[in-house]
Coordinates of N, CA and C in Angstrom, one line a residue:
Chain A
E1 N 69.7 113.9 86.8 CA 70.6 113.8 85.7 C 70.7 112.4 85.3
P2 N 70.7 112.1 84.0 CA 70.8 110.8 83.5 C 72.1 110.1 83.9
E3 N 72.0 108.8 84.1 CA 73.2 108.1 84.5 C 73.3 106.7 83.9
V4 N 74.5 106.2 83.9 CA 74.7 104.8 83.4 C 74.5 103.8 84.5
T5 N 73.7 102.8 84.3 CA 73.4 101.8 85.3 C 74.0 100.5 85.0
Q6 N 74.7 99.9 85.9 CA 75.2 98.5 85.7 C 74.7 97.5 86.7
T7 N 74.4 96.3 86.2 CA 74.0 95.2 87.1 C 74.7 93.9 86.7
P8 N 75.0 93.1 87.7 CA 74.9 93.3 89.1 C 76.0 94.2 89.6
S9 N 76.0 94.6 90.8 CA 77.1 95.3 91.4 C 78.3 94.4 91.7
H10 N 77.9 93.2 92.1 CA 79.0 92.2 92.4 C 78.5 90.8 91.9
Q11 N 79.5 90.1 91.3 CA 79.2 88.8 90.7 C 80.3 87.9 91.1
V12 N 79.9 86.8 91.7 CA 80.9 85.7 92.0 C 80.6 84.5 91.1
T13 N 81.6 84.0 90.5 CA 81.4 82.9 89.6 C 82.5 81.9 89.6
Q14 N 82.3 80.7 89.3 CA 83.3 79.7 89.3 C 84.1 79.7 88.0
M15 N 85.3 79.4 88.1 CA 86.2 79.4 86.9 C 85.5 78.5 85.8
G16 N 85.5 78.9 84.6 CA 85.0 78.2 83.5 C 83.5 78.5 83.2
Q17 N 82.9 79.2 84.1 CA 81.5 79.5 83.9 C 81.4 80.8 83.0
E18 N 80.2 80.9 82.4 CA 79.9 82.1 81.6 C 79.2 83.2 82.5
V19 N 79.6 84.4 82.3 CA 78.9 85.5 83.0 C 78.5 86.6 81.9
I20 N 77.4 87.3 82.3 CA 77.0 88.4 81.5 C 76.8 89.6 82.4
L21 N 77.6 90.6 82.0 CA 77.5 91.9 82.7 C 76.6 92.9 82.0
R22 N 75.7 93.5 82.7 CA 74.7 94.3 82.0 C 74.9 95.8 82.3
C23 N 74.6 96.6 81.3 CA 74.7 98.1 81.4 C 73.5 98.7 80.7
V24 N 73.0 99.8 81.3 CA 72.0 100.6 80.6 C 72.6 101.9 80.4
P25 N 73.1 102.2 79.1 CA 73.7 103.5 78.9 C 72.7 104.7 78.9
I26 N 73.2 105.9 78.8 CA 72.3 107.0 78.7 C 71.7 107.0 77.3
S27 N 70.4 107.2 77.3 CA 69.6 106.9 76.1 C 69.9 107.6 74.8
N28 N 70.4 108.8 74.9 CA 70.7 109.5 73.6 C 72.1 109.5 73.2
H29 N 72.9 108.7 73.9 CA 74.3 108.5 73.6 C 74.5 107.4 72.5
L30 N 75.5 107.6 71.7 CA 75.7 106.7 70.6 C 76.9 105.8 70.7
Y31 N 77.9 106.1 71.6 CA 79.1 105.4 71.7 C 79.1 104.7 73.1
F32 N 79.5 103.5 73.1 CA 79.5 102.7 74.3 C 80.8 102.0 74.5
Y33 N 81.2 101.8 75.7 CA 82.5 101.2 76.0 C 82.4 100.3 77.2
W34 N 83.3 99.3 77.2 CA 83.6 98.6 78.4 C 85.1 98.7 78.8
Y35 N 85.3 99.0 80.0 CA 86.7 99.1 80.6 C 86.8 98.1 81.8
R36 N 88.0 97.7 82.1 CA 88.1 96.9 83.3 C 89.3 97.5 84.2
Q37 N 89.2 97.2 85.5 CA 90.2 97.6 86.4 C 90.5 96.5 87.3
I38 N 91.6 95.8 87.1 CA 92.1 94.8 88.0 C 92.5 95.5 89.3
L39 N 92.2 94.9 90.5 CA 92.5 95.5 91.8 C 93.8 96.1 91.9
G40 N 93.9 97.4 92.2 CA 95.2 98.0 92.4 C 95.9 98.5 91.1
Q41 N 95.2 98.3 90.0 CA 95.8 98.6 88.7 C 95.0 99.7 88.0
K42 N 95.5 100.1 86.8 CA 94.8 101.2 86.1 C 93.6 100.7 85.4
V43 N 92.8 101.6 85.0 CA 91.6 101.3 84.2 C 92.1 101.0 82.7
E44 N 91.6 99.9 82.2 CA 92.1 99.5 80.8 C 90.9 99.4 79.9
F45 N 91.0 99.9 78.7 CA 90.0 99.8 77.7 C 89.8 98.3 77.2
L46 N 88.6 97.9 77.0 CA 88.3 96.6 76.5 C 87.8 96.7 75.0
V47 N 86.7 97.5 74.9 CA 86.0 97.5 73.6 C 85.1 98.7 73.5
S48 N 85.0 99.2 72.3 CA 84.0 100.2 72.0 C 83.0 99.8 71.0
F49 N 81.8 100.4 71.1 CA 80.7 99.9 70.3 C 79.9 101.1 69.7
Y50 N 79.7 101.0 68.4 CA 79.0 102.1 67.8 C 78.1 101.6 66.6
N51 N 76.9 102.1 66.5 CA 76.1 101.7 65.4 C 75.9 100.2 65.3
N52 N 75.7 99.6 66.5 CA 75.5 98.1 66.7 C 76.6 97.3 66.2
E53 N 77.8 97.8 66.2 CA 79.0 96.9 66.0 C 80.2 97.4 66.7
I54 N 81.2 96.5 66.9 CA 82.4 96.9 67.6 C 83.2 97.8 66.7
S55 N 83.6 98.9 67.2 CA 84.4 99.9 66.5 C 85.9 99.8 66.8
E56 N 86.2 99.3 68.0 CA 87.6 99.1 68.4 C 87.6 98.1 69.5
K57 N 88.7 97.3 69.6 CA 88.9 96.4 70.7 C 90.3 96.3 71.1
S58 N 90.6 96.0 72.3 CA 92.0 95.9 72.8 C 92.5 94.4 72.7
E59 N 93.7 94.2 72.9 CA 94.3 92.9 72.9 C 93.7 92.0 74.0
I60 N 93.2 92.6 75.1 CA 92.5 91.9 76.1 C 91.3 91.2 75.6
F61 N 90.6 91.9 74.7 CA 89.3 91.5 74.3 C 89.4 90.3 73.3
D62 N 89.7 89.1 73.8 CA 89.9 88.0 72.9 C 88.6 87.2 72.6
D63 N 88.7 86.0 72.1 CA 87.5 85.3 71.7 C 86.5 84.9 72.8
Q64 N 87.0 85.0 74.0 CA 86.1 84.6 75.2 C 85.2 85.8 75.5
F65 N 85.4 87.0 75.0 CA 84.6 88.1 75.2 C 83.7 88.4 74.1
S66 N 82.5 88.9 74.4 CA 81.6 89.4 73.3 C 80.7 90.5 73.9
V67 N 80.3 91.4 73.0 CA 79.4 92.5 73.4 C 78.2 92.5 72.5
E68 N 77.1 92.9 73.0 CA 75.9 93.2 72.2 C 75.0 94.1 72.8
R69 N 74.1 94.7 72.0 CA 73.0 95.6 72.4 C 71.7 95.0 71.9
P70 N 71.2 94.0 72.7 CA 70.2 93.2 72.2 C 68.8 93.9 71.9
D71 N 68.5 94.9 72.7 CA 67.2 95.5 72.6 C 67.2 97.0 72.5
G72 N 68.3 97.6 72.0 CA 68.4 99.0 71.8 C 68.6 99.8 73.1
S73 N 68.6 99.2 74.3 CA 68.8 99.9 75.5 C 69.9 99.3 76.3
N74 N 69.8 98.0 76.6 CA 70.9 97.3 77.3 C 72.1 97.1 76.5
F75 N 73.2 97.1 77.1 CA 74.5 96.9 76.5 C 75.3 95.8 77.4
T76 N 75.5 94.6 76.8 CA 76.1 93.6 77.6 C 77.5 93.2 77.2
L77 N 78.2 92.7 78.2 CA 79.5 92.1 78.1 C 79.4 90.7 78.5
K78 N 79.7 89.7 77.6 CA 79.7 88.3 78.0 C 81.1 87.8 78.0
I79 N 81.4 87.1 79.1 CA 82.7 86.3 79.2 C 82.3 84.9 79.2
R80 N 82.7 84.2 78.1 CA 82.3 82.8 77.9 C 82.8 81.8 78.9
S81 N 84.0 81.8 79.2 CA 84.6 80.8 80.1 C 85.6 81.6 81.0
T82 N 85.1 81.9 82.1 CA 85.9 82.8 83.0 C 87.1 82.2 83.5
K83 N 88.2 83.0 83.7 CA 89.4 82.6 84.2 C 89.7 83.4 85.5
L84 N 90.6 82.9 86.3 CA 90.9 83.6 87.6 C 91.3 85.0 87.3
E85 N 92.1 85.2 86.2 CA 92.6 86.5 85.9 C 91.5 87.5 85.4
D86 N 90.3 87.0 85.2 CA 89.2 87.9 84.7 C 88.6 88.7 85.9
S87 N 89.0 88.3 87.1 CA 88.6 89.0 88.3 C 89.0 90.4 88.3
A88 N 88.0 91.3 88.3 CA 88.3 92.8 88.1 C 87.0 93.5 88.3
M89 N 87.1 94.8 88.3 CA 85.9 95.7 88.3 C 85.7 96.0 86.8
Y90 N 84.5 95.9 86.3 CA 84.2 96.2 84.9 C 83.3 97.4 84.9
F91 N 83.7 98.4 84.1 CA 83.0 99.6 84.0 C 82.4 99.7 82.6
C92 N 81.2 100.1 82.5 CA 80.5 100.5 81.2 C 80.5 102.0 81.2
A93 N 80.7 102.6 80.0 CA 80.6 104.0 79.8 C 79.9 104.3 78.5
S94 N 79.2 105.4 78.5 CA 78.6 105.9 77.3 C 79.0 107.4 77.1
V95 N 79.1 107.8 75.9 CA 79.8 109.0 75.5 C 79.0 109.9 74.7
R96 N 79.0 111.2 75.1 CA 78.6 112.3 74.2 C 79.8 113.1 74.0
T97 N 79.8 114.1 73.2 CA 81.0 114.8 72.7 C 81.8 115.2 73.9
G98 N 83.0 114.7 74.0 CA 84.0 115.1 75.0 C 83.8 114.7 76.4
E99 N 82.8 113.8 76.6 CA 82.7 113.3 78.0 C 82.1 111.9 78.1
A100 N 82.8 111.1 78.8 CA 82.4 109.7 79.0 C 81.7 109.6 80.4
F101 N 80.5 109.0 80.4 CA 79.8 108.8 81.7 C 80.0 107.4 82.0
F102 N 80.5 107.1 83.2 CA 80.7 105.8 83.7 C 79.7 105.3 84.6
G103 N 79.4 104.0 84.6 CA 78.5 103.4 85.6 C 79.3 103.1 86.8
Q104 N 78.6 102.6 87.8 CA 79.3 102.3 89.1 C 80.1 101.0 89.1
G105 N 80.0 100.3 88.1 CA 80.9 99.1 87.9 C 80.3 97.8 88.4
T106 N 80.8 96.7 87.9 CA 80.4 95.4 88.4 C 81.7 94.7 88.8
R107 N 81.8 94.3 90.1 CA 83.0 93.6 90.6 C 82.8 92.2 90.3
L108 N 83.6 91.6 89.4 CA 83.6 90.2 89.1 C 84.7 89.5 89.9
T109 N 84.3 88.5 90.6 CA 85.2 87.6 91.3 C 85.1 86.2 90.8
V110 N 86.2 85.7 90.2 CA 86.2 84.3 89.7 C 87.0 83.5 90.7
V111 N 86.3 82.4 91.1 CA 86.9 81.5 92.2 C 87.1 80.1 91.7
Chain B
A1 N 100.2 106.1 69.2 CA 99.5 105.7 70.4 C 99.7 106.7 71.5
Q2 N 98.7 106.8 72.4 CA 98.9 107.7 73.5 C 99.2 107.0 74.8
S3 N 99.9 107.7 75.7 CA 100.1 107.1 77.0 C 100.1 108.2 78.0
V4 N 99.8 107.8 79.2 CA 99.7 108.8 80.3 C 100.6 108.3 81.5
T5 N 101.3 109.3 82.1 CA 102.2 109.0 83.2 C 101.7 109.8 84.4
Q6 N 101.4 109.1 85.5 CA 101.2 109.8 86.8 C 102.3 109.3 87.7
L7 N 103.2 110.1 87.9 CA 104.4 109.7 88.6 C 104.2 109.4 90.1
D8 N 103.2 110.1 90.7 CA 103.0 110.0 92.1 C 101.9 108.9 92.3
S9 N 102.2 107.8 93.0 CA 101.2 106.8 93.2 C 100.3 107.2 94.4
Q10 N 100.9 108.0 95.3 CA 100.2 108.4 96.5 C 100.7 109.8 97.0
V11 N 99.7 110.7 97.3 CA 100.1 112.0 97.8 C 99.4 112.3 99.1
P12 N 100.1 112.3 100.2 CA 99.5 112.6 101.5 C 99.5 114.2 101.7
V13 N 98.5 114.7 102.2 CA 98.4 116.1 102.4 C 97.5 116.4 103.6
F14 N 97.7 117.5 104.3 CA 96.9 117.9 105.4 C 95.7 118.7 104.9
E15 N 94.6 118.6 105.6 CA 93.4 119.3 105.3 C 93.7 120.8 105.2
E16 N 93.1 121.5 104.2 CA 93.2 122.9 103.9 C 94.5 123.3 103.3
A17 N 95.4 122.3 103.0 CA 96.6 122.6 102.3 C 96.4 122.5 100.8
P18 N 97.2 123.2 100.0 CA 97.1 123.0 98.5 C 97.7 121.7 98.1
V19 N 97.2 121.3 96.9 CA 97.7 120.0 96.4 C 97.9 120.1 94.8
E20 N 98.9 119.4 94.3 CA 99.0 119.3 92.9 C 99.3 117.8 92.6
L21 N 98.5 117.3 91.7 CA 98.6 115.9 91.2 C 99.2 116.0 89.8
R22 N 100.3 115.3 89.5 CA 100.9 115.5 88.2 C 100.5 114.5 87.2
C23 N 100.4 115.0 86.0 CA 100.0 114.1 84.8 C 100.8 114.6 83.6
N24 N 101.5 113.6 83.0 CA 102.2 113.9 81.7 C 101.7 112.9 80.7
Y25 N 101.6 113.4 79.5 CA 101.1 112.5 78.4 C 102.0 112.4 77.3
S26 N 101.8 111.4 76.4 CA 102.6 111.3 75.2 C 101.6 111.0 74.1
S27 N 101.8 111.8 73.0 CA 100.9 111.6 71.9 C 101.5 112.2 70.7
S28 N 101.3 111.6 69.5 CA 101.8 112.2 68.3 C 100.8 113.1 67.6
V29 N 99.6 113.1 68.2 CA 98.5 113.9 67.6 C 97.9 114.8 68.7
S30 N 97.0 115.7 68.4 CA 96.3 116.5 69.4 C 95.5 115.6 70.2
V31 N 95.3 116.0 71.5 CA 94.6 115.1 72.4 C 93.5 115.9 73.2
Y32 N 92.6 115.1 73.7 CA 91.7 115.7 74.7 C 92.2 115.1 76.0
L33 N 92.1 115.9 77.1 CA 92.6 115.5 78.4 C 91.6 115.5 79.4
F34 N 91.6 114.6 80.4 CA 90.6 114.4 81.4 C 91.2 114.1 82.7
W35 N 90.5 114.5 83.8 CA 90.8 114.0 85.1 C 89.5 113.4 85.6
Y36 N 89.6 112.2 86.1 CA 88.5 111.5 86.8 C 88.8 111.2 88.2
V37 N 87.8 111.1 89.1 CA 88.0 110.8 90.5 C 87.2 109.5 90.8
Q38 N 87.8 108.7 91.6 CA 87.1 107.4 92.0 C 87.1 107.4 93.5
Y39 N 86.0 107.5 94.1 CA 85.8 107.3 95.5 C 85.8 105.8 95.8
P40 N 86.1 105.4 97.1 CA 86.1 104.0 97.4 C 84.8 103.3 97.0
N41 N 85.0 102.2 96.3 CA 83.9 101.3 95.9 C 82.9 102.0 95.0
Q42 N 83.3 103.0 94.3 CA 82.4 103.7 93.4 C 83.0 103.8 91.9
G43 N 82.2 104.3 91.0 CA 82.7 104.4 89.6 C 83.6 105.6 89.4
L44 N 83.8 106.0 88.2 CA 84.6 107.1 87.8 C 83.7 108.3 87.5
Q45 N 84.1 109.4 88.1 CA 83.4 110.7 87.9 C 84.3 111.7 87.3
L46 N 83.8 112.4 86.3 CA 84.6 113.4 85.6 C 84.8 114.6 86.5
L47 N 86.0 115.0 86.7 CA 86.3 116.2 87.4 C 86.4 117.4 86.5
L48 N 87.1 117.2 85.4 CA 87.3 118.3 84.4 C 87.8 117.7 83.1
K49 N 87.8 118.5 82.1 CA 88.3 118.1 80.8 C 88.8 119.3 80.0
Y50 N 89.8 119.0 79.2 CA 90.4 120.0 78.3 C 90.1 119.5 76.8
L51 N 89.3 120.2 76.1 CA 89.1 119.9 74.7 C 89.7 120.8 73.7
S52 N 89.7 122.1 74.1 CA 90.3 123.2 73.3 C 90.1 124.5 74.0
G53 N 90.7 125.6 73.5 CA 90.5 126.9 74.1 C 91.4 127.2 75.2
S54 N 90.9 127.8 76.3 CA 91.7 128.2 77.4 C 92.4 127.0 78.0
T55 N 93.7 127.2 78.3 CA 94.5 126.1 78.8 C 94.3 125.9 80.3
L56 N 93.6 126.9 81.0 CA 93.3 126.7 82.4 C 91.8 126.2 82.4
V57 N 91.6 125.0 83.0 CA 90.3 124.4 83.0 C 89.8 124.3 84.4
K58 N 88.6 124.7 84.7 CA 88.0 124.6 86.0 C 87.0 123.5 86.0
G59 N 87.1 122.7 87.1 CA 86.1 121.6 87.2 C 85.3 121.7 88.5
I60 N 84.8 120.5 88.8 CA 83.9 120.4 90.0 C 84.7 120.3 91.3
N61 N 84.1 120.6 92.4 CA 84.7 120.5 93.7 C 85.9 121.4 93.9
G62 N 86.0 122.5 93.2 CA 87.1 123.4 93.3 C 88.4 123.0 92.7
F63 N 88.4 122.0 91.9 CA 89.7 121.5 91.2 C 89.8 122.3 89.9
E64 N 91.1 122.5 89.5 CA 91.4 123.1 88.2 C 92.7 122.4 87.7
A65 N 92.9 122.5 86.4 CA 94.0 121.9 85.7 C 94.5 122.8 84.6
E66 N 95.8 122.7 84.3 CA 96.4 123.6 83.3 C 97.0 122.7 82.2
F67 N 96.6 122.9 81.0 CA 97.2 122.2 79.9 C 98.4 122.9 79.4
N68 N 99.5 122.2 79.4 CA 100.8 122.8 78.9 C 101.3 121.9 77.8
K69 N 101.1 122.4 76.6 CA 101.5 121.7 75.4 C 103.0 121.4 75.3
S70 N 103.8 122.4 75.6 CA 105.2 122.3 75.5 C 105.8 121.3 76.4
Q71 N 105.2 121.2 77.6 CA 105.7 120.2 78.6 C 104.8 118.9 78.6
T72 N 103.9 118.9 77.7 CA 102.9 117.7 77.6 C 102.4 117.3 79.0
S73 N 101.9 118.3 79.7 CA 101.4 118.1 81.0 C 100.0 118.6 81.2
F74 N 99.4 118.0 82.2 CA 98.0 118.4 82.5 C 97.8 118.2 84.0
H75 N 98.5 119.0 84.8 CA 98.5 118.8 86.3 C 97.2 119.3 86.9
L76 N 96.8 118.6 87.9 CA 95.5 118.9 88.6 C 95.9 119.6 89.9
R77 N 95.1 120.7 90.2 CA 95.4 121.5 91.4 C 94.2 121.8 92.2
K78 N 94.4 122.0 93.5 CA 93.3 122.5 94.3 C 93.9 123.3 95.4
P79 N 93.5 124.5 95.7 CA 94.1 125.4 96.6 C 94.0 125.0 98.1
S80 N 92.9 124.3 98.4 CA 92.6 123.9 99.8 C 91.8 122.7 99.8
V81 N 92.4 121.6 100.2 CA 91.7 120.3 100.1 C 90.9 120.0 101.4
H82 N 89.9 119.1 101.2 CA 89.1 118.7 102.4 C 89.3 117.2 102.6
I83 N 88.9 116.7 103.7 CA 89.0 115.3 104.0 C 88.2 114.5 102.9
S84 N 87.1 115.1 102.5 CA 86.2 114.4 101.5 C 86.9 114.3 100.1
D85 N 88.0 114.9 99.9 CA 88.7 114.8 98.6 C 89.6 113.5 98.6
T86 N 89.7 112.8 99.7 CA 90.4 111.5 99.7 C 89.8 110.6 98.7
A87 N 90.6 110.2 97.7 CA 90.1 109.4 96.6 C 91.3 109.0 95.7
E88 N 91.0 108.3 94.7 CA 91.9 108.0 93.6 C 91.6 108.9 92.4
Y89 N 92.7 109.5 91.9 CA 92.5 110.4 90.8 C 93.2 109.9 89.6
F90 N 92.5 109.8 88.5 CA 93.0 109.3 87.2 C 93.1 110.4 86.1
C91 N 94.2 110.5 85.5 CA 94.4 111.3 84.3 C 94.2 110.4 83.1
A92 N 93.5 111.0 82.1 CA 93.2 110.2 80.9 C 93.4 111.1 79.7
V93 N 93.6 110.4 78.5 CA 93.8 111.1 77.3 C 93.1 110.3 76.2
S94 N 92.6 111.1 75.2 CA 91.9 110.5 74.1 C 92.2 111.4 72.8
P95 N 92.4 110.7 71.7 CA 92.7 111.5 70.5 C 91.5 112.3 69.9
T96 N 90.3 111.8 70.2 CA 89.1 112.5 69.7 C 88.0 112.5 70.8
A97 N 86.9 113.1 70.5 CA 85.8 113.1 71.5 C 85.2 111.8 71.7
F98 N 85.3 110.9 70.8 CA 84.6 109.6 70.8 C 85.4 108.4 70.9
Q99 N 86.7 108.5 70.9 CA 87.6 107.4 71.0 C 87.9 107.0 72.4
K100 N 88.5 105.8 72.6 CA 88.7 105.3 73.9 C 89.6 106.2 74.7
L101 N 89.4 106.1 76.0 CA 90.3 106.8 77.0 C 91.5 105.9 77.3
V102 N 92.6 106.5 77.4 CA 93.8 105.8 77.9 C 94.1 106.5 79.3
F103 N 94.2 105.6 80.3 CA 94.3 106.1 81.6 C 95.7 106.0 82.2
G104 N 96.0 106.9 83.1 CA 97.3 106.7 83.9 C 97.0 105.7 85.0
T105 N 98.0 105.5 85.8 CA 98.0 104.5 86.8 C 97.3 105.0 88.1
G106 N 97.0 106.3 88.1 CA 96.2 106.8 89.2 C 97.1 107.3 90.3
T107 N 96.6 108.3 91.0 CA 97.2 108.9 92.2 C 96.3 108.9 93.4
R108 N 96.7 108.2 94.5 CA 95.8 108.2 95.6 C 96.1 109.5 96.5
L109 N 95.1 110.3 96.6 CA 95.2 111.5 97.4 C 94.6 111.2 98.8
L110 N 95.5 111.3 99.8 CA 95.1 111.0 101.2 C 95.2 112.3 102.0
V111 N 94.0 112.8 102.4 CA 93.9 114.0 103.2 C 93.6 113.7 104.6
S112 N 94.5 114.2 105.5 CA 94.4 114.0 106.9 C 94.2 115.3 107.7
P113 N 93.5 115.1 108.8 CA 93.2 116.4 109.6 C 94.4 117.0 110.2

């Protein structure tokens, strides 16, 4: 069965550094999402992406965040200057009608 | 805007006992409803979904849920749980098939022998 793949599974970075989280969505899906889950808290929507542009973003998704689909397959989330509070599990999802398929997540630890 | 309330943060239950995990939602429009399960250190897996039609929805691993529009609820049930059902369960809502999911805070199901 097709699946969403995320790399790396765990990333440790120093505060102020840039990180890029990578996702390979399911190939025939058209809608892509990033969510995050701070430890012990609920899963929160960050951004949705359709037709090579952002279709919706949350208040969390400020200027330090960006997304792109550089080569038609990978879907990346970039955090330009990481803060301690960016430490969380980041999930990528791709959607077909009525069902979101989630990757295994990237655990980002900012130190 | 939509919101989801999962009142129970943790539900302890013995193996082979029935369980119900509660979910209530708030929305001014029709919604799609979902239950996801998260096993330790893993991603989110869809258990079941309500899009339209029958209000009783059956999912994987023997779980089912009932959509109750008048009570704005979508409670998850299983008649007999296993140790392997120990996980975090998230209820989620979306206004359409392609829009973002709004998640509840999750319910940790703890199954003991």
